[in-house]
XYZ file of C-alpha atoms in Angstrom:
698
model
C 34.239 -42.094 5.645
C 31.580 -40.668 2.604
C 27.703 -40.784 3.317
C 25.182 -39.564 1.673
C 22.461 -36.825 3.111
C 19.085 -36.153 2.311
C 16.554 -32.847 3.369
C 13.398 -33.671 1.721
C 11.461 -30.475 2.241
C 12.071 -26.720 3.944
C 8.577 -26.868 5.635
C 10.536 -25.512 9.123
C 11.426 -22.522 6.932
C 14.207 -19.825 8.704
C 15.209 -20.966 12.337
C 16.139 -18.510 14.819
C 20.093 -19.315 15.485
C 18.907 -20.135 19.154
C 18.129 -23.524 17.174
C 20.963 -24.012 14.942
C 21.650 -26.578 17.971
C 18.064 -27.925 18.517
C 19.134 -31.301 16.223
C 16.342 -33.364 18.093
C 13.507 -31.212 17.038
C 11.911 -32.115 14.193
C 11.909 -28.486 12.475
C 15.831 -28.691 12.638
C 15.666 -31.705 9.684
C 13.291 -29.303 7.953
C 14.331 -26.177 8.680
C 17.220 -23.500 7.150
C 20.179 -20.997 8.291
C 18.804 -18.836 5.712
C 15.498 -18.491 3.339
C 16.206 -14.812 1.706
C 13.456 -13.920 -0.844
C 11.835 -17.275 -0.977
C 8.523 -18.245 0.066
C 7.715 -21.804 1.655
C 5.199 -24.106 0.093
C 2.455 -26.001 1.676
C 4.465 -29.425 0.433
C 7.986 -28.438 1.648
C 9.392 -27.176 -1.473
C 11.226 -23.666 -1.489
C 11.004 -21.524 -4.328
C 12.138 -17.797 -4.909
C 9.688 -14.906 -4.847
C 8.214 -13.783 -7.310
C 9.012 -9.898 -8.766
C 7.597 -6.902 -7.441
C 5.598 -5.090 -10.416
C 5.135 -1.554 -10.229
C 1.959 0.274 -10.523
C 2.589 3.945 -9.628
C 3.978 6.353 -7.287
C 1.511 7.609 -4.587
C 0.288 10.776 -4.676
C 2.121 12.398 -2.437
C 5.630 10.402 -1.931
C 6.765 13.080 1.032
C 3.427 11.449 3.038
C 3.410 8.449 5.124
C 0.121 5.841 2.498
C -2.005 3.250 3.812
C -3.735 0.934 0.840
C -6.838 -0.712 2.132
C -8.922 -3.058 -0.357
C -12.101 -3.070 -1.178
C -13.439 -6.689 -2.403
C -17.017 -6.498 -3.713
C -16.634 -9.992 -5.805
C -13.686 -11.651 -7.454
C -14.053 -9.471 -10.846
C -14.680 -6.229 -8.850
C -11.537 -5.943 -6.359
C -10.061 -2.315 -5.654
C -7.100 -1.280 -3.849
C -7.540 2.127 -1.884
C -5.432 4.480 -1.380
C -5.189 6.215 1.575
C -3.160 9.485 1.571
C -2.743 13.010 3.253
C -6.715 14.509 2.826
C -7.336 11.779 -0.120
C -8.290 9.150 -1.735
C -7.329 7.030 -5.302
C -8.347 3.789 -6.356
C -6.291 1.209 -8.293
C -7.996 -1.660 -10.282
C -6.462 -4.665 -11.881
C -3.090 -2.348 -11.503
C -4.515 0.814 -12.927
C -5.602 4.088 -11.363
C -9.537 4.803 -12.052
C -9.954 8.095 -13.977
C -13.186 10.691 -13.836
C -14.961 11.064 -16.499
C -13.477 13.945 -17.306
C -10.294 13.054 -17.320
C -7.703 13.011 -14.793
C -7.171 10.550 -11.666
C -10.414 10.196 -9.544
C -10.136 11.544 -6.305
C -12.193 11.639 -2.949
C -11.217 14.168 -0.297
C -10.804 12.862 3.371
C -10.410 14.500 6.875
C -7.578 12.080 7.806
C -4.313 13.255 7.746
C -1.205 10.766 6.587
C -0.167 10.643 10.153
C -3.547 8.923 11.386
C -3.688 6.498 8.749
C -2.092 3.553 10.578
C -4.738 3.507 13.354
C -7.727 3.744 10.390
C -10.057 0.566 10.938
C -12.455 -0.777 8.255
C -15.456 -3.222 7.839
C -16.499 -3.857 4.454
C -20.227 -5.197 3.319
C -20.885 -5.701 -0.135
C -20.708 -2.094 -1.874
C -20.293 -0.257 1.594
C -17.451 0.141 4.062
C -17.674 1.836 6.999
C -14.053 3.768 8.704
C -13.362 4.240 12.313
C -10.713 6.160 13.572
C -10.607 7.153 17.651
C -10.133 10.960 16.457
C -12.298 11.302 13.607
C -16.296 10.864 13.614
C -17.021 7.503 11.959
C -17.322 7.576 7.591
C -18.894 5.520 5.312
C -17.636 4.923 1.905
C -20.050 3.640 -0.470
C -19.432 2.972 -4.027
C -21.581 3.546 -7.071
C -19.511 2.983 -10.506
C -15.253 2.945 -10.587
C -15.225 6.652 -10.463
C -18.206 7.432 -8.673
C -17.754 6.732 -4.863
C -18.963 8.823 -1.580
C -17.659 9.569 1.980
C -20.194 10.324 4.241
C -20.514 10.579 7.854
C -23.574 8.540 9.043
C -26.590 10.189 11.576
C -27.026 7.097 13.301
C -30.365 8.063 12.985
C -33.220 5.571 11.902
C -33.607 6.706 7.729
C -37.009 6.067 7.546
C -38.599 9.555 8.967
C -41.022 9.827 11.187
C -44.994 10.824 10.641
C -45.748 14.626 10.736
C -49.037 16.293 10.805
C -50.246 13.182 13.387
C -54.098 14.158 14.615
C -55.995 12.221 17.360
C -59.340 13.351 16.796
C -62.888 11.804 18.286
C -64.891 9.911 15.910
C -67.700 9.174 18.123
C -67.650 10.997 21.722
C -69.206 9.377 24.663
C -69.807 12.841 26.517
C -72.903 13.408 28.560
C -73.298 9.294 28.409
C -73.767 7.550 32.089
C -70.728 6.546 33.913
C -68.405 9.438 31.539
C -64.976 10.416 32.896
C -63.029 12.617 30.635
C -59.735 10.787 29.506
C -57.140 12.600 27.612
C -55.675 9.966 25.192
C -52.338 10.258 23.706
C -50.983 8.727 20.567
C -47.873 8.665 18.649
C -47.402 6.831 15.289
C -43.949 5.393 13.489
C -43.783 4.612 10.065
C -42.296 1.382 8.348
C -39.951 1.549 5.693
C -41.040 -0.748 2.346
C -36.966 -1.171 1.690
C -35.839 -1.948 5.022
C -38.342 -2.936 7.277
C -37.179 -0.187 9.641
C -39.390 1.335 12.129
C -38.440 5.405 12.101
C -38.695 7.214 15.435
C -42.260 7.787 16.982
C -44.230 11.553 15.176
C -45.054 14.211 18.169
C -47.491 13.211 20.037
C -51.287 14.056 19.238
C -54.378 13.836 21.683
C -57.987 14.064 22.320
C -60.290 13.893 25.517
C -62.725 11.103 25.758
C -63.907 8.060 27.559
C -63.376 4.775 25.408
C -64.431 2.582 28.721
C -68.169 3.246 27.277
C -69.829 1.245 24.467
C -69.525 3.528 20.834
C -66.651 5.448 21.884
C -64.112 5.971 19.195
C -60.658 8.271 18.695
C -59.468 8.555 15.400
C -55.601 8.650 14.874
C -54.872 9.981 11.252
C -51.664 11.299 9.300
C -50.560 12.238 6.150
C -48.277 9.798 4.066
C -44.599 9.383 4.530
C -42.549 8.715 1.635
C -41.640 5.344 1.407
C -43.242 3.663 3.797
C -44.762 0.501 3.726
C -47.291 0.461 6.756
C -47.373 2.548 10.103
C -47.448 1.787 13.898
C -49.740 3.134 16.542
C -48.833 3.601 20.035
C -50.974 4.552 22.913
C -49.895 6.061 26.093
C -50.871 3.393 29.079
C -49.477 2.924 32.415
C -46.677 5.600 32.427
C -45.198 4.441 28.978
C -46.254 3.958 25.402
C -47.602 0.863 23.928
C -48.409 -0.775 20.716
C -52.482 -0.641 19.981
C -52.432 -1.774 15.977
C -50.380 -1.375 12.848
C -51.995 -0.416 9.365
C -51.549 0.289 5.649
C -54.169 3.282 5.698
C -53.381 6.387 6.687
C -55.820 6.473 10.117
C -56.494 3.921 12.582
C -59.781 4.338 14.916
C -58.982 3.447 18.839
C -62.265 1.846 20.357
C -60.529 1.316 23.372
C -57.542 -1.211 22.603
C -55.407 -2.335 25.475
C -51.995 -0.651 25.233
C -48.934 -3.667 24.907
C -46.509 -1.690 26.938
C -44.405 -4.798 26.171
C -44.362 -3.255 22.556
C -43.219 0.314 22.999
C -42.218 2.874 20.191
C -38.331 3.418 19.365
C -35.871 5.400 21.691
C -33.548 7.323 19.264
C -29.288 7.180 20.507
C -26.086 8.376 18.876
C -23.437 7.043 21.269
C -20.694 8.489 18.823
C -21.610 12.158 18.932
C -18.700 14.332 19.535
C -14.861 14.191 20.125
C -14.285 11.294 22.998
C -17.375 9.281 21.256
C -15.332 8.315 18.374
C -15.048 4.073 18.015
C -12.063 2.812 17.194
C -13.268 -1.014 16.477
C -15.606 -2.497 13.938
C -17.007 -5.469 12.241
C -20.410 -7.344 11.279
C -21.869 -9.493 13.336
C -24.867 -11.681 12.882
C -26.941 -8.685 10.839
C -25.634 -6.344 13.079
C -22.733 -3.297 13.084
C -20.408 -3.484 15.799
C -18.709 -0.470 16.822
C -16.450 -0.544 19.961
C -13.671 1.773 22.158
C -14.155 5.005 22.570
C -11.808 7.134 24.748
C -14.431 7.610 26.871
C -16.003 4.523 27.077
C -12.711 2.248 26.280
C -14.123 -0.836 27.253
C -17.566 -0.617 25.545
C -19.353 -2.507 22.692
C -21.988 -1.358 20.841
C -24.240 -3.767 18.223
C -26.547 -1.776 15.767
C -30.090 -3.164 15.440
C -30.205 -6.454 13.399
C -30.019 -5.743 9.625
C -30.445 -1.695 10.552
C -26.545 -0.939 10.654
C -26.746 3.081 11.344
C -29.599 2.536 13.965
C -28.638 2.473 17.343
C -32.041 3.092 19.126
C -33.952 0.877 21.174
C -37.288 0.264 22.759
C -38.527 0.032 26.242
C -38.775 -2.927 27.430
C -36.153 -4.185 24.937
C -37.000 -5.765 21.673
C -34.769 -8.772 20.525
C -33.911 -6.931 17.457
C -32.842 -3.387 19.406
C -29.647 -2.395 19.517
C -27.153 -3.680 22.294
C -24.169 -2.079 24.566
C -22.085 -3.632 27.017
C -18.856 -3.451 28.715
C -16.275 -5.990 29.564
C -15.539 -6.129 33.459
C -12.039 -6.830 34.658
C -9.052 -6.190 36.660
C -7.607 -3.530 34.328
C -9.346 -1.354 31.486
C -9.240 -3.102 28.213
C -9.253 -0.759 25.232
C -10.605 -3.004 22.331
C -8.443 -3.390 19.548
C -10.301 -5.177 17.444
C -13.087 -7.557 16.938
C -13.751 -10.437 14.559
C -17.610 -12.410 13.962
C -16.324 -15.766 14.448
C -18.007 -19.056 14.135
C -18.786 -19.163 18.133
C -19.619 -15.648 18.192
C -18.018 -11.846 18.603
C -14.712 -12.138 19.487
C -13.140 -9.166 20.954
C -9.290 -8.820 21.192
C -8.325 -6.149 24.120
C -5.072 -4.839 24.748
C -4.735 -6.908 27.832
C -7.110 -10.240 27.250
C -9.002 -12.217 24.868
C -12.945 -12.526 25.003
C -15.792 -14.573 23.233
C -19.111 -12.975 23.295
C -22.437 -15.306 22.669
C -26.072 -15.476 23.316
C -25.369 -18.740 25.615
C -27.008 -21.824 26.301
C -30.373 -20.506 25.879
C -29.960 -18.387 22.402
C -27.994 -18.726 18.698
C -28.113 -15.203 18.755
C -26.526 -12.023 20.966
C -29.833 -9.969 21.614
C -30.104 -7.689 24.600
C -31.610 -9.947 26.926
C -29.175 -13.209 26.147
C -25.377 -11.995 26.336
C -22.976 -13.964 27.994
C -18.828 -12.298 27.722
C -16.364 -15.007 28.361
C -12.386 -14.139 28.832
C -10.375 -16.687 27.045
C -7.149 -15.804 27.768
C -4.827 -12.707 29.108
C -2.466 -12.862 25.848
C -3.559 -8.945 24.715
C -3.508 -8.044 21.120
C -1.567 -5.132 19.090
C -3.596 -2.712 17.531
C -3.033 -4.085 14.230
C -5.882 -5.997 12.975
C -6.881 -9.728 13.318
C -6.271 -11.824 10.414
C -8.587 -14.884 9.344
C -7.613 -18.186 8.083
C -10.233 -20.046 7.518
C -11.721 -20.762 10.839
C -8.515 -19.808 12.285
C -8.023 -15.825 13.490
C -3.682 -14.763 13.561
C -3.330 -11.847 16.004
C -0.597 -10.093 16.959
C 0.188 -9.922 20.576
C 0.404 -6.720 22.541
C 4.394 -6.965 22.895
C 7.114 -8.747 22.149
C 6.844 -9.281 18.469
C 4.948 -12.497 18.835
C 1.996 -13.735 16.351
C -0.198 -16.345 17.575
C -3.131 -18.238 16.584
C -6.593 -18.621 17.818
C -9.234 -21.322 17.367
C -11.815 -22.727 19.429
C -10.914 -26.215 20.623
C -13.789 -28.610 20.820
C -12.168 -30.984 23.540
C -11.013 -28.052 25.529
C -14.418 -25.829 25.015
C -12.286 -22.648 24.651
C -10.102 -20.435 22.475
C -6.359 -21.509 21.967
C -3.811 -21.141 20.241
C 0.219 -20.908 19.780
C 3.111 -18.409 18.992
C 3.799 -18.706 15.438
C 6.872 -16.776 15.886
C 9.033 -19.493 18.822
C 10.879 -20.820 15.883
C 11.902 -17.996 14.121
C 11.850 -15.285 16.898
C 15.047 -13.576 15.383
C 12.719 -11.898 12.444
C 10.697 -10.175 15.271
C 12.897 -9.070 18.351
C 12.889 -5.541 19.062
C 10.270 -5.330 16.582
C 6.413 -4.733 15.994
C 3.908 -5.664 13.589
C 3.227 -2.859 11.269
C 0.751 -4.180 8.639
C -0.123 -7.242 7.248
C -2.237 -9.602 4.287
C -3.211 -13.015 3.983
C -2.759 -14.725 0.505
C -5.130 -17.340 0.114
C -4.508 -18.537 -3.312
C -2.538 -19.755 -4.497
C -0.375 -20.984 -1.581
C -1.449 -19.891 1.992
C 1.143 -17.125 2.348
C 0.431 -14.109 5.233
C 2.657 -11.089 3.983
C 3.390 -9.249 7.314
C 5.489 -5.454 7.558
C 7.536 -4.812 10.280
C 7.988 -1.230 11.551
C 11.410 -1.421 10.857
C 10.822 -1.462 6.952
C 11.778 -5.298 6.913
C 9.152 -7.891 5.197
C 8.166 -11.258 6.287
C 6.057 -14.176 4.781
C 4.485 -17.354 6.643
C 3.168 -19.836 4.831
C 0.461 -21.309 7.121
C -1.603 -24.529 6.969
C -2.790 -25.553 10.012
C -4.504 -28.463 8.774
C -1.048 -29.542 7.939
C 0.441 -28.309 10.733
C 2.906 -25.987 8.074
C 4.000 -22.489 9.465
C 7.257 -21.604 8.118
C 9.036 -18.289 7.977
C 11.292 -16.369 5.026
C 12.511 -12.949 4.937
C 11.997 -10.748 1.826
C 15.084 -7.821 0.261
C 14.673 -5.428 -2.203
C 16.940 -3.172 -4.161
C 17.136 0.858 -4.119
C 17.140 0.920 -0.710
C 13.773 -0.520 -0.002
C 11.532 0.164 3.013
C 8.315 -1.524 3.131
C 5.841 0.524 4.744
C 2.324 -1.091 4.209
C 0.695 -4.341 2.242
C -2.907 -5.174 1.835
C -4.353 -8.301 -0.637
C -7.359 -8.564 -3.135
C -8.137 -10.944 -5.622
C -7.515 -10.917 -9.327
C -7.111 -13.687 -12.244
C -8.039 -16.568 -9.395
C -5.402 -15.193 -7.248
C -4.830 -12.896 -3.685
C -2.418 -10.753 -4.912
C -0.784 -8.823 -2.478
C 0.134 -5.066 -2.826
C 2.462 -3.078 -1.475
C 3.905 0.582 -0.134
C 7.870 0.366 -1.014
C 9.923 3.326 0.092
C 12.608 4.171 -2.005
C 15.669 6.010 -2.757
C 15.613 6.787 -6.748
C 18.561 9.151 -7.548
C 18.823 10.811 -4.491
C 15.215 11.100 -3.682
C 13.107 9.392 -1.616
C 9.815 7.641 -3.590
C 6.904 5.878 -2.417
C 5.927 3.424 -4.768
C 2.952 0.896 -5.187
C 4.067 -2.775 -5.980
C 2.604 -5.635 -6.329
C 3.698 -9.525 -6.051
C 3.523 -11.006 -9.767
C 1.888 -14.225 -10.359
C 4.024 -17.101 -10.361
C 2.173 -19.027 -12.630
C 3.805 -19.982 -16.361
C 5.054 -22.617 -18.612
C 7.488 -21.149 -20.640
C 10.566 -19.248 -18.889
C 9.828 -15.915 -21.584
C 6.838 -15.198 -19.323
C 8.814 -15.278 -15.643
C 8.848 -12.297 -13.786
C 11.708 -12.215 -10.983
C 12.656 -8.336 -10.765
C 11.302 -5.752 -8.188
C 9.729 -2.068 -9.300
C 9.626 -3.666 -12.678
C 8.228 -3.842 -15.655
C 6.968 -5.592 -18.902
C 6.908 -4.569 -22.259
C 5.460 -6.944 -25.109
C 5.698 -6.300 -28.800
C 7.509 -5.571 -31.588
C 11.327 -6.096 -31.413
C 13.322 -3.388 -29.220
C 16.559 -2.320 -28.478
C 15.770 0.890 -26.562
C 13.127 1.000 -23.950
C 11.610 4.165 -22.524
C 9.434 4.644 -19.833
C 11.569 3.784 -16.632
C 11.515 6.917 -15.032
C 10.783 5.735 -12.089
C 14.361 3.883 -11.781
C 16.484 6.908 -12.937
C 19.774 6.269 -12.260
C 19.341 2.958 -10.986
C 21.334 -0.219 -12.522
C 18.656 -3.129 -13.583
C 18.638 -6.669 -14.770
C 16.212 -7.785 -17.769
C 14.931 -11.049 -19.251
C 14.917 -10.432 -23.031
C 13.004 -13.550 -24.571
C 13.990 -15.813 -21.471
C 17.871 -14.754 -22.174
C 19.303 -12.669 -19.176
C 20.943 -9.163 -19.363
C 22.416 -7.550 -16.738
C 24.283 -4.041 -16.267
C 21.567 -1.986 -17.840
C 21.749 1.718 -16.391
C 18.783 4.040 -16.450
C 19.429 7.432 -17.941
C 16.476 9.875 -19.248
C 14.278 7.246 -18.177
C 15.311 4.379 -20.737
C 17.949 1.516 -21.107
C 19.541 0.523 -24.553
C 19.447 -3.234 -24.906
C 22.519 -5.350 -26.692
C 19.713 -6.839 -29.066
C 16.140 -6.425 -29.926
C 13.538 -8.472 -27.709
C 9.765 -8.783 -28.103
C 9.089 -9.518 -24.572
C 10.857 -8.091 -21.479
C 11.219 -8.459 -18.200
C 13.196 -5.243 -16.550
C 13.932 -4.072 -13.315
C 16.078 -3.765 -9.987
C 18.002 -7.272 -9.177
C 17.575 -9.399 -6.077
C 19.308 -12.646 -5.051
C 17.417 -15.529 -3.657
C 19.621 -17.788 -1.146
C 18.776 -20.861 0.616
C 21.435 -21.660 3.202
C 20.926 -25.402 4.821
C 21.355 -25.993 8.510
C 24.383 -27.511 9.927
C 24.570 -31.081 8.633
C 23.290 -33.536 11.040
C 23.516 -37.711 10.262
C 21.968 -38.519 13.657
C 24.339 -41.403 15.305
C 26.760 -42.650 12.910
C 27.983 -45.860 13.597
C 31.575 -46.239 15.623
C 31.592 -42.142 15.483
C 28.556 -40.816 16.824
C 27.101 -37.549 15.642
C 29.017 -35.751 13.153
C 28.493 -31.980 14.917
C 31.705 -30.433 15.219
C 33.239 -33.057 12.931
C 35.051 -30.931 9.865
C 33.076 -32.293 6.704
C 33.473 -31.497 2.779
C 30.578 -32.205 0.337
C 32.181 -33.423 -2.631
C 28.682 -33.411 -4.504
C 25.165 -32.361 -4.441
C 21.952 -33.822 -5.768
C 19.132 -31.343 -6.561
C 15.583 -32.194 -7.027
C 14.097 -29.118 -8.665
C 10.943 -27.842 -10.240
C 10.663 -25.815 -13.095
C 13.914 -24.296 -12.434
C 16.682 -22.369 -14.357
C 20.254 -20.828 -12.952
C 21.262 -22.524 -9.879
C 24.678 -21.429 -8.101
C 25.687 -23.467 -4.918
C 28.711 -23.222 -3.131
C 30.172 -24.115 0.797
C 30.070 -20.293 1.687
C 28.010 -17.237 0.840
C 30.084 -15.585 -2.033
C 28.879 -13.514 -5.191
C 27.957 -14.476 -8.515
C 31.442 -13.533 -9.527
C 33.583 -15.794 -7.099
C 35.236 -18.899 -7.568
C 33.952 -20.575 -4.746
C 30.277 -20.775 -6.105
C 29.694 -22.941 -9.155
C 26.719 -22.375 -11.603
C 24.704 -25.277 -12.772
C 25.108 -25.110 -16.463
C 21.615 -26.076 -18.245
C 21.639 -26.451 -21.875
C 19.687 -29.382 -23.214
C 17.631 -30.062 -26.239
C 17.079 -26.159 -27.057
C 18.654 -24.734 -30.344
C 20.965 -21.959 -29.686
C 18.928 -19.436 -30.914
C 16.501 -20.386 -28.694
C 16.325 -19.339 -24.415
C 17.304 -22.333 -22.255
C 14.070 -24.071 -20.927
C 12.867 -24.769 -17.515
C 13.667 -28.183 -15.687
C 12.336 -30.444 -14.129
C 13.930 -33.331 -11.766
C 17.540 -34.333 -10.519
C 20.563 -32.454 -11.317
C 23.952 -32.989 -10.295
C 26.581 -30.024 -9.109
C 29.991 -30.599 -7.574
C 30.620 -27.707 -5.471
C 34.024 -26.125 -4.603
C 36.252 -28.085 -2.505
C 36.020 -27.077 1.279
C 36.755 -28.538 4.639
C 34.508 -27.038 8.080
C 32.201 -28.290 10.538
C 28.803 -26.917 9.076
C 28.496 -28.805 6.241
C 25.896 -26.489 4.984
C 25.374 -25.684 1.494
C 24.077 -22.145 -0.373
C 21.715 -22.139 -2.714
C 21.564 -18.733 -4.846
C 19.532 -17.447 -7.700
C 21.173 -14.429 -8.712
C 19.397 -14.073 -12.107
C 15.659 -12.905 -12.977
C 14.713 -16.794 -13.226
C 12.603 -18.920 -11.286
C 14.104 -21.677 -8.644
C 12.599 -23.928 -6.880
C 14.131 -26.528 -4.937
C 12.326 -29.488 -3.659
C 14.790 -31.402 -2.034
C 18.964 -31.452 -1.447
C 21.026 -34.694 -1.053
C 24.586 -34.077 -0.878
C 27.368 -36.391 -0.616
C 29.499 -35.613 2.762
C 32.930 -36.887 3.605
C 33.773 -37.168 7.342
C 36.563 -36.022 9.091
C 37.845 -35.604 12.426
């Protein structure tokens, strides 16, 4: 009996072996046994990933290196290379140079062994960096080659007035009912640039009795640079209270009643000294949020509104004052990370998830309006969560599990699901080391695991798409870190890849090449690769980073294999003007065991011997497909290549094809009925659907 099967999409990604019998699930019909060096598109197709472009070697290949994005806008984006005690800056794939020549660097206190715990939050040209072993640092950008790394003092930037005096302008001594009183005053300056109020000045005092008509005390002070006005406070009933503000350099007190509900600022730096350095940072409602010191692992500190480095407060508290709170739970909750969410401040701790809001009485979090509500007890790992639209992805504390987390109106709570359940084999006995989200063009999360493997998740919640694939590369590739920045309309992943080159360990920065191209000559599907464009050449140098490696090249659209780097160069069999050259890698798509549902008079075809006599593949912009019933190399007689040449002239490169192609695989009887589709060459492959013709046996 001969039947025609049909798999219209691959939106299930690579499924765990534990699911290879679950033909009753929708993921089985859309899943794969193997998805290697592929990415799943949101519409369901499977494409071979683009190649990794060699950007450069890290400063010291012997040391662990961390990549952190600094995205000012779409045209000004940097990848910051954090190494042992130094920063270097990459932009558009090149190192930033100092004005006098040489690589521009900034010294840091960070050891390479501590970089994995470094957490950051950026706003405009400023980034705050935290680590529980180091004081908080602020990285500021002034130009491509002008950056500073400073330590915030966490005191008001506006200095307090000095030389304040309080003098009797009009005394009442000797008048009827006179009782001598000591009047005490303090003055604060308000910044013209930020509106921040300084700490109060030292106290000034004078003796008078202002309760008698005509009495006046004059409070005066020298001008403070940058001040727009001054605020005067008077001591009354045990505390200082507001009596007025002025743009002048003096204020006359004619028995003004002090408003003790509006007091001067009290300075506070909760992050001074070892044990008080925070491990989490974010921005929320115009405040800088820092959390979880070794001494106070459950504490969260919010700065004053719009004054990020001011953690002072007044007594009694004002709505704009800094805020400190702690979670109260059954066990100590180390705050791993914080995110500003639509409905408040999301806290991911080691044993639970919390959301902080202003409650029903306030849209904003203030000292007098703060509600801390538990949202679950999963617990988060130290790797920082990722925002995907209004959804948060976070790594669970243990088990190598990734969950999504978003607010549900129906449940009136934050809820989510396990995104790794269908591909658990990729995460068994592994932890998430680094990850980054590339929204454009394909909504993919790139995940580096602690064993050096790389996996990717195509995630579009609104279409219920989450599909995992895995990636490998040559030269002993061990992926160590990943980050993403926007470049030329795409979110581009940058990786730190540890490779063994000519017997030496090297750490390279490599970025995923764009897959947007119209002509085969522009296809980039090599790893650790480079591109040459120019006059015709047959001798290609500049490849010392791959010394001794066997490479593959796409030369004017033609594949050239078996090139070995000697002396940093290779010789091509023919001259070419556009060359993409690098390490080869294979993309592999293996279908699940064939299932046709219940076939009349036969029932299920699972377990029956089958033979695939013909396969129709629906492809898009594709060239160079191999197909076979078993996992074979390109030189095996059990794997068949699609011979593709139609309208091109003999001296032209074979073009890309979109449509249906017919292939006849090598004959084979087996119980699986699955097929291997491979791309061995540095060429694009996009499979939209598979339609095998199946002959059933017993």
